[in-house]
Amino acid sequence: MHAAETVLLSLIAAGAYAQVQPAGDSVQSDASNPFLIKTMIVVTGTRTQTELQQSPVSTGILTRTELDTRNTRTLDQGLSLMEGLYAFRSKGSQDTLAGVGMRGFDGRGSNQTRVLILLDGQPINDAYTGSVFWATLPVSEVQSVEVARGPFSSLYGGNAMGGVVNILTRPVDHREIEVSGQYGTYNSAEYTIRYSERFWKKLGVAASYQRQEYGGYSTNDVFASATAVASATSPLIPPPAFLPTTTAGSHYVVGKQGNNWFNQHVFRSKFDYTFTSKTTASLQYIYRRYGYGYDAAQSSILDSNGQPTQSGTFFFNDGTLRRFSLTPGGFLSGPGQGVSQIANLQVFHTFSPTQYVRVSGGVQDVPYDYYLTPSSTALATSGPGQTAERPSRAWHGDAQWNWMISARQELVVGEETRHDQSTITEYNLSNWAIRDSHTSMATYGRGKALTQAEYLEYRRSLTNRLHVTAGGRLDYWRGYDGESIPSVTAVPTNYQDRMSTALSGKLAAAYDLGSGWTLRSSVGSAFRNPTVYELYRTWKSSTGTTYFSNPQLLPERLKSWEVGLRKSIGRVFDADAAYYENWVHNLVYRSTDLADDPTGASQKYYNAGQGRTRGAELALRERLASWLQLRQTYTITDARIVQNQYVPADNGRRVPFVPRNISSFSIIADRRGWSASINGQYFGKVYSTDLNTDKLKGVYGAYDPFFLADATLSYRFEKFVTAFASAQNILDRRYYEYYLAPGRVVSLGLRFRL
């Protein structure tokens, strides 16, 4: 049977698991004060409803109240203050590589593939790199976010090596109209309108639209390299500003890149219908269209007439006579656009008070996603260049049956199917500003993958205090239709089908020590199959570095254990601490192989022999008064390459893009119509290279340690209108996460709710 037919039949027969509760919210709060949480019910870590205090795995919840109070613009930023998470967002709203990481796995760009992101239970890691468009879902549509830290391949298969983030959307249980708008620094504007209604107590309808605009800022300078010469053939100019590179090299600042702007439209609709008291169904659809680009760059080099110029050869003397050349192409950066769609249909049916089933099917479609790159000889509006086209599609299906055998026992059985397909094509352009001006194909890659799995979990309370969970999952993976053309002169290479199986397991226990103390521990295994990007995508950056794919990559394998402790004193104090260790075999990451390329201008994906991560996570929550709450977190992560047979120099090095230290605090208050939050976060130094050679701070391309503080203040007029003001990066810290991060961002807004 053809793979597509297999997927379609699986979707019809099984569908996709939607990790939502049949009724109610995951967070139950005191109606008189939304900050005093009475009960937290979580489902992600065990695929069944569990009180947070009794959960045998490390779990955290981000509530809708916190998102509103902090005026969170993108969901990943909302998660940045949670213990055990590290969020990368280097350029503000227009960063297309933003992501979240956990447990020694970073989430930047394509590395998001090691942390599974769910939307109402449906995976939204894309079919190409495994990345996630975090701006796809407006924050106003989110009810809560559950974060389960640690390996969960025993329940969710690949992509769940570091953990699972499950985004739960707002229920449609009553009439609600919401309109909000805000405007701020960098000409940033956001408008949202939402409507929901319940008809005849059976049909729920919700629709929303969000428009985001961001005028942007200059994310980095324009650089030129200068060479020493014996004599000058034209008059000397004042020496340009000198700036070292991250690896102690040198270049000179000759201008500023144009403002990096961004805009997007997001439309979401949701329908749910109650057929009987035992059967409900829901349908969700999200459409997103986005675009980004750059305004005109500015040169700091003046010609003989005293006018800024972007072309010519120039000489200067800064103690040594030097020469450099400028071309307009060196000042240019290309735009990009994309469209993504997510659809999900799910059905919930109760057979009896002790048995129910969830069935759903969904698709994530990226019909087009491209960016344009001007060549070094291009002009501002014409000249040669390239375009990269990256369409992809992922089908997902899952069926899950829950059986409450007795008051002390529960069994979960399920089947899951996923099919990924992606194509990446680079075309040479006669005019880089016109996407369709193709002259020839430069590179090409494609691939498909089919995953089918069965999973089982058994939970039992051995005593009133000891609760044990055991689970296992068998995954069958097939990669096929792989093809690569790495250059315009290369012969197409078709690759043989790849197949692998993985058996993952997890054993976890929670023990009530009394007096509000709970001890938990778990051991588990996990895996991840390589993505289409890692297997077949070879490309060259504008800096001249070639990034090679590797069609011979093997699946990553992980073994892990952890121990944790929770303490709760009523509504006054909560504490959660965890220590864990991960051992990863065949870790996939890019290495700079100097033996293969002594210039260091190429990197290739390899299976490192072994990686090891040790870490600890701490979270405290104090309710200082009925209206005042304080939260603090600290995370320490030591992720290292233990053995790499291909690049022995990597041994003992830190894993790129994983910070060693992160800490945060959050003060949230709500009293007499006023709400306020003050938040701070310290994010430690990370390396971007496997050899950890990028040691300099405060320069373009660096990943600096930084401290950020933000605050929000709002006031509810009467019952329906709220005015708010927020400031991100209050201290106006200037630092680099490769690009120069935005400075202080202030915004003002109004929200109407009926």
CSV table of C-alpha atoms in Angstrom, one decimal, residues 96-328:
chain,number,residue,atom,x,y,z
A,96,THR,CA,11.7,33.4,12.8
A,97,LEU,CA,14.1,31.1,14.7
A,98,ALA,CA,12.6,31.6,18.2
A,99,GLY,CA,12.2,28.5,20.3
A,100,VAL,CA,12.3,26.9,23.7
A,101,GLY,CA,14.7,24.2,25.0
A,102,MET,CA,14.8,21.9,28.0
A,103,ARG,CA,17.1,19.4,29.7
A,104,GLY,CA,20.2,20.1,27.7
A,105,PHE,CA,18.5,20.4,24.3
A,106,ASP,CA,18.1,23.9,22.9
A,107,GLY,CA,15.1,25.0,21.0
A,108,ARG,CA,16.6,27.5,18.6
A,109,GLY,CA,15.4,27.1,15.0
A,110,SER,CA,15.7,23.5,13.8
A,111,ASN,CA,16.8,22.3,17.2
A,112,GLN,CA,13.2,22.7,18.4
A,113,THR,CA,12.8,19.1,17.1
A,114,ARG,CA,14.0,17.7,20.4
A,115,VAL,CA,11.2,19.4,22.4
A,116,LEU,CA,7.7,18.3,21.3
A,117,ILE,CA,5.2,21.2,21.0
A,118,LEU,CA,1.5,20.3,21.1
A,119,LEU,CA,-1.5,22.4,20.3
A,120,ASP,CA,-4.5,20.8,22.0
A,121,GLY,CA,-2.6,17.5,21.7
A,122,GLN,CA,-1.6,17.8,18.1
A,123,PRO,CA,2.2,18.1,17.3
A,124,ILE,CA,3.1,21.3,15.6
A,125,ASN,CA,6.8,20.7,15.1
A,126,ASP,CA,7.0,21.1,11.3
A,127,ALA,CA,7.8,18.4,8.8
A,128,TYR,CA,11.0,20.1,7.5
A,129,THR,CA,13.3,21.0,10.4
A,130,GLY,CA,11.0,20.2,13.4
A,131,SER,CA,10.8,23.9,14.2
A,132,VAL,CA,7.8,25.8,15.5
A,133,PHE,CA,6.3,29.1,14.4
A,134,TRP,CA,5.6,30.4,17.9
A,135,ALA,CA,3.6,33.4,16.7
A,136,THR,CA,1.1,31.1,14.9
A,137,LEU,CA,-1.3,31.1,17.8
A,138,PRO,CA,-2.4,34.4,19.3
A,139,VAL,CA,-1.8,34.5,23.1
A,140,SER,CA,-5.4,35.6,23.5
A,141,GLU,CA,-6.5,32.1,22.4
A,142,VAL,CA,-4.5,30.3,25.1
A,143,GLN,CA,-6.2,29.0,28.2
A,144,SER,CA,-3.1,27.5,29.8
A,145,VAL,CA,0.2,25.8,28.9
A,146,GLU,CA,1.5,22.6,30.5
A,147,VAL,CA,5.2,21.8,30.5
A,148,ALA,CA,6.3,18.3,31.2
A,149,ARG,CA,10.1,18.2,31.5
A,150,GLY,CA,12.2,15.1,30.8
A,151,PRO,CA,12.1,12.4,28.1
A,152,PHE,CA,8.5,11.3,27.1
A,153,SER,CA,9.1,9.1,24.1
A,154,SER,CA,7.3,6.4,26.0
A,155,LEU,CA,4.1,8.4,25.4
A,156,TYR,CA,4.8,10.7,22.5
A,157,GLY,CA,7.6,9.2,20.5
A,158,GLY,CA,10.3,11.2,18.8
A,159,ASN,CA,10.7,14.9,19.4
A,160,ALA,CA,10.0,14.4,23.1
A,161,MET,CA,13.6,13.9,24.3
A,162,GLY,CA,13.8,17.1,26.3
A,163,GLY,CA,10.2,17.4,27.2
A,164,VAL,CA,6.7,18.3,26.0
A,165,VAL,CA,5.0,21.7,25.9
A,166,ASN,CA,1.2,21.3,25.5
A,167,ILE,CA,-0.7,24.5,24.6
A,168,LEU,CA,-4.4,24.3,25.6
A,169,THR,CA,-6.8,26.7,23.9
A,170,ARG,CA,-9.7,28.5,25.5
A,171,PRO,CA,-13.0,26.5,25.8
A,172,VAL,CA,-16.1,27.7,24.0
A,173,ASP,CA,-18.6,27.7,26.9
A,174,HIS,CA,-20.4,31.0,26.8
A,175,ARG,CA,-20.8,34.2,24.8
A,176,GLU,CA,-17.8,36.4,24.8
A,177,ILE,CA,-16.6,39.4,22.7
A,178,GLU,CA,-13.1,40.6,23.1
A,179,VAL,CA,-11.4,43.5,21.2
A,180,SER,CA,-7.9,44.7,22.1
A,181,GLY,CA,-5.2,46.9,20.5
A,182,GLN,CA,-1.8,48.3,21.5
A,183,TYR,CA,0.9,50.4,20.0
A,184,GLY,CA,4.5,50.9,21.0
A,185,THR,CA,8.2,51.4,20.3
A,186,TYR,CA,9.5,50.6,16.8
A,187,ASN,CA,6.1,51.3,15.4
A,188,SER,CA,4.8,48.0,16.8
A,189,ALA,CA,1.1,47.5,16.7
A,190,GLU,CA,-1.2,44.6,17.5
A,191,TYR,CA,-5.0,44.4,17.0
A,192,THR,CA,-7.1,41.4,18.1
A,193,ILE,CA,-10.8,40.7,17.8
A,194,ARG,CA,-12.4,37.5,19.2
A,195,TYR,CA,-16.0,36.2,19.4
A,196,SER,CA,-17.4,33.1,20.9
A,197,GLU,CA,-20.9,31.8,21.5
A,198,ARG,CA,-22.7,28.8,22.7
A,199,PHE,CA,-26.0,27.8,20.9
A,200,TRP,CA,-28.7,25.6,22.3
A,201,LYS,CA,-26.1,24.3,24.9
A,202,LYS,CA,-24.8,22.1,22.1
A,203,LEU,CA,-22.9,24.1,19.5
A,204,GLY,CA,-19.9,26.2,20.4
A,205,VAL,CA,-18.5,28.6,17.9
A,206,ALA,CA,-15.4,30.8,18.2
A,207,ALA,CA,-13.5,33.0,15.7
A,208,SER,CA,-10.6,35.4,16.1
A,209,TYR,CA,-8.4,37.6,14.0
A,210,GLN,CA,-5.0,39.1,14.9
A,211,ARG,CA,-2.9,41.6,13.0
A,212,GLN,CA,0.7,42.3,14.1
A,213,GLU,CA,2.9,44.9,12.7
A,214,TYR,CA,6.5,45.7,13.7
A,215,GLY,CA,8.5,48.5,12.2
A,216,GLY,CA,11.7,47.0,13.5
A,217,TYR,CA,15.1,48.2,14.2
A,218,SER,CA,18.6,47.8,12.8
A,219,THR,CA,19.5,44.3,14.1
A,220,ASN,CA,23.2,44.5,13.1
A,221,ASP,CA,25.9,46.6,11.5
A,222,VAL,CA,27.4,46.2,8.1
A,223,PHE,CA,31.0,45.0,8.1
A,224,ALA,CA,34.0,45.0,5.7
A,225,SER,CA,37.3,43.3,6.0
A,226,ALA,CA,40.5,45.4,5.4
A,227,THR,CA,43.9,44.3,4.2
A,228,ALA,CA,47.3,45.9,4.8
A,229,VAL,CA,48.8,47.6,1.8
A,230,ALA,CA,52.1,49.3,1.0
A,231,SER,CA,50.6,52.4,-0.6
A,232,ALA,CA,47.3,54.2,-1.3
A,233,THR,CA,46.0,55.1,-4.7
A,234,SER,CA,43.4,57.5,-3.5
A,235,PRO,CA,43.0,59.9,-0.5
A,236,LEU,CA,42.8,58.4,3.0
A,237,ILE,CA,39.4,58.5,4.8
A,238,PRO,CA,39.0,58.6,8.6
A,239,PRO,CA,39.4,55.0,10.0
A,240,PRO,CA,36.1,53.2,10.4
A,241,ALA,CA,35.1,51.8,13.7
A,242,PHE,CA,36.9,48.5,14.5
A,243,LEU,CA,35.0,45.6,15.9
A,244,PRO,CA,36.4,42.2,16.8
A,245,THR,CA,34.6,39.0,15.8
A,246,THR,CA,33.5,36.3,18.3
A,247,THR,CA,36.6,34.3,17.5
A,248,ALA,CA,39.0,37.2,18.0
A,249,GLY,CA,39.2,38.1,14.3
A,250,SER,CA,38.6,41.6,13.1
A,251,HIS,CA,36.3,43.6,10.8
A,252,TYR,CA,35.3,47.2,10.4
A,253,VAL,CA,31.9,48.8,10.7
A,254,VAL,CA,31.0,50.6,7.5
A,255,GLY,CA,27.2,51.1,8.0
A,256,LYS,CA,24.0,49.9,9.6
A,257,GLN,CA,21.6,47.4,8.2
A,258,GLY,CA,18.1,48.7,7.5
A,259,ASN,CA,15.3,48.3,10.0
A,260,ASN,CA,14.1,44.7,10.1
A,261,TRP,CA,10.3,44.9,9.8
A,262,PHE,CA,7.7,42.1,10.3
A,263,ASN,CA,4.0,41.7,9.9
A,264,GLN,CA,1.5,38.8,10.1
A,265,HIS,CA,-2.2,38.0,10.0
A,266,VAL,CA,-3.6,35.1,12.0
A,267,PHE,CA,-7.2,33.8,11.7
A,268,ARG,CA,-8.5,31.0,14.0
A,269,SER,CA,-11.9,29.3,14.1
A,270,LYS,CA,-13.2,26.6,16.4
A,271,PHE,CA,-16.4,24.6,16.5
A,272,ASP,CA,-17.5,22.0,19.0
A,273,TYR,CA,-20.7,20.1,19.2
A,274,THR,CA,-22.2,18.0,22.0
A,275,PHE,CA,-24.1,15.1,20.3
A,276,THR,CA,-25.1,13.4,23.5
A,277,SER,CA,-24.0,13.5,27.1
A,278,LYS,CA,-21.4,10.8,26.1
A,279,THR,CA,-20.1,12.1,22.7
A,280,THR,CA,-18.6,15.5,21.8
A,281,ALA,CA,-16.6,16.6,18.8
A,282,SER,CA,-14.5,19.7,17.9
A,283,LEU,CA,-12.9,21.2,14.8
A,284,GLN,CA,-10.2,23.8,14.8
A,285,TYR,CA,-8.5,25.7,12.0
A,286,ILE,CA,-5.7,28.2,12.1
A,287,TYR,CA,-4.4,30.2,9.1
A,288,ARG,CA,-1.2,32.4,9.4
A,289,ARG,CA,0.4,34.6,6.8
A,290,TYR,CA,3.6,36.5,7.6
A,291,GLY,CA,6.3,38.5,5.9
A,292,TYR,CA,9.5,40.2,6.9
A,293,GLY,CA,12.1,42.4,5.2
A,294,TYR,CA,14.5,45.3,5.6
A,295,ASP,CA,14.4,49.0,5.0
A,296,ALA,CA,17.3,50.7,3.2
A,297,ALA,CA,20.7,50.3,4.8
A,298,GLN,CA,22.8,53.3,5.7
A,299,SER,CA,26.5,53.7,4.9
A,300,SER,CA,28.9,55.5,7.2
A,301,ILE,CA,31.6,55.8,4.5
A,302,LEU,CA,31.6,59.1,2.6
A,303,ASP,CA,32.7,59.6,-1.0
A,304,SER,CA,34.8,62.5,-2.4
A,305,ASN,CA,31.7,64.7,-2.4
A,306,GLY,CA,31.1,64.0,1.3
A,307,GLN,CA,28.0,61.8,0.5
A,308,PRO,CA,27.4,58.4,2.0
A,309,THR,CA,28.3,55.7,-0.5
A,310,GLN,CA,27.9,51.9,-0.7
A,311,SER,CA,30.5,51.3,-3.4
A,312,GLY,CA,34.2,51.9,-4.1
A,313,THR,CA,37.7,51.2,-2.8
A,314,PHE,CA,38.9,53.1,0.2
A,315,PHE,CA,42.1,53.5,2.2
A,316,PHE,CA,42.7,54.5,5.8
A,317,ASN,CA,45.5,54.5,8.3
A,318,ASP,CA,44.9,53.3,11.9
A,319,GLY,CA,48.6,52.7,12.5
A,320,THR,CA,48.8,50.4,9.5
A,321,LEU,CA,47.8,51.5,6.0
A,322,ARG,CA,44.7,49.4,5.0
A,323,ARG,CA,42.3,49.0,2.1
A,324,PHE,CA,38.8,47.8,1.8
A,325,SER,CA,36.1,47.7,-0.9
A,326,LEU,CA,32.3,48.2,-0.8
A,327,THR,CA,29.6,46.9,-3.0
A,328,PRO,CA,25.8,47.6,-2.7
